[in-house]
Amino acid sequence: MIFDLDLWSLQILGIQHLAGRFIIGLGFPYNAFWNSPALGKLWFRSKRRRYQSALDYLKLLKEEEPHRKIYVSGHSLGGGLAHLVASELQLPAVTLSAPGVVETAGLLGLEPLELQDLTVNVIPDRDPIPANSGKQGGVTVPIPCIVGEAPECHRVFNTICMLLKQCGDPIQRNIPCNFCPMEADHHHSCEQ
């Protein structure tokens, strides 16, 4: 949660959008700090340390195994970080319910347009995180939410269950009981 607030609070809380509408001090917009090439962006770029270990690991992996095809993935904050790492290292990312990273990528000094060709984000309907966290940078794949309530639409288990339901599972894996709560009553091996 601390990483979420550190990297995405300006977008999630709407501060960056609203800041330009308010005048502070000598009449300079508060937003000028965050969008200035020198001050706001220099300070925000230091936040790359939030995912530096993943970046270092993947750089090393690319050097040691240049023939290997590497994908990055994650859910929620992990998905947002996967998008940022994908942009920095030119790797494809497939994520679930990642927040919008266009504004964050720009503040970090990355090129947000690169996300378009690198990232795919699977987003359930009514998932509050991708819907309220800023502009998505890559391809988004909307899917129905398996449950009715918005906060539950963000749970990775519900997303995976919906993907399995929509796409099927050709090898018909045995899914643990209560992994997909909405499907538990149809799961003949689960005790009621």
Short mmCIF file of C-alpha atoms in Angstrom, two decimals, residues 1-13 44 47 50 75-81 97-99 104 129 133 154:
data_model
loop_
_atom_site.label_atom_id
_atom_site.label_comp_id
_atom_site.label_asym_id
_atom_site.label_seq_id
_atom_site.Cartn_x
_atom_site.Cartn_y
_atom_site.Cartn_z
CA MET A 1 0.00 0.00 0.00
CA ILE A 2 2.89 2.34 0.70
CA PHE A 3 4.26 1.74 -2.81
CA ASP A 4 0.77 2.35 -4.22
CA LEU A 5 0.50 5.68 -2.46
CA ASP A 6 4.06 6.64 -3.30
CA LEU A 7 3.77 5.98 -7.03
CA TRP A 8 0.08 6.51 -7.80
CA SER A 9 -1.41 8.76 -5.10
CA LEU A 10 -1.37 11.80 -7.37
CA GLN A 11 -3.58 9.98 -9.87
CA ILE A 12 -5.66 7.78 -7.52
CA LEU A 13 -6.63 10.65 -5.26
CA PHE A 44 9.63 11.81 -8.87
CA LYS A 47 10.94 6.77 -7.02
CA ARG A 50 10.58 1.20 -5.73
CA HIS A 75 -1.74 -7.85 -10.46
CA SER A 76 -2.72 -4.40 -9.23
CA LEU A 77 0.42 -2.59 -8.02
CA GLY A 78 2.52 -5.49 -9.36
CA GLY A 79 0.86 -4.97 -12.73
CA GLY A 80 1.61 -1.25 -12.67
CA LEU A 81 5.23 -1.99 -11.84
CA SER A 97 -6.12 -4.95 -12.95
CA ALA A 98 -3.06 -2.72 -13.19
CA PRO A 99 -3.52 0.99 -12.47
CA THR A 104 3.38 7.93 -13.72
CA ILE A 129 -8.37 0.48 -9.32
CA SER A 133 -6.06 5.54 -11.27
CA HIS A 154 -10.39 -6.27 -8.10
#
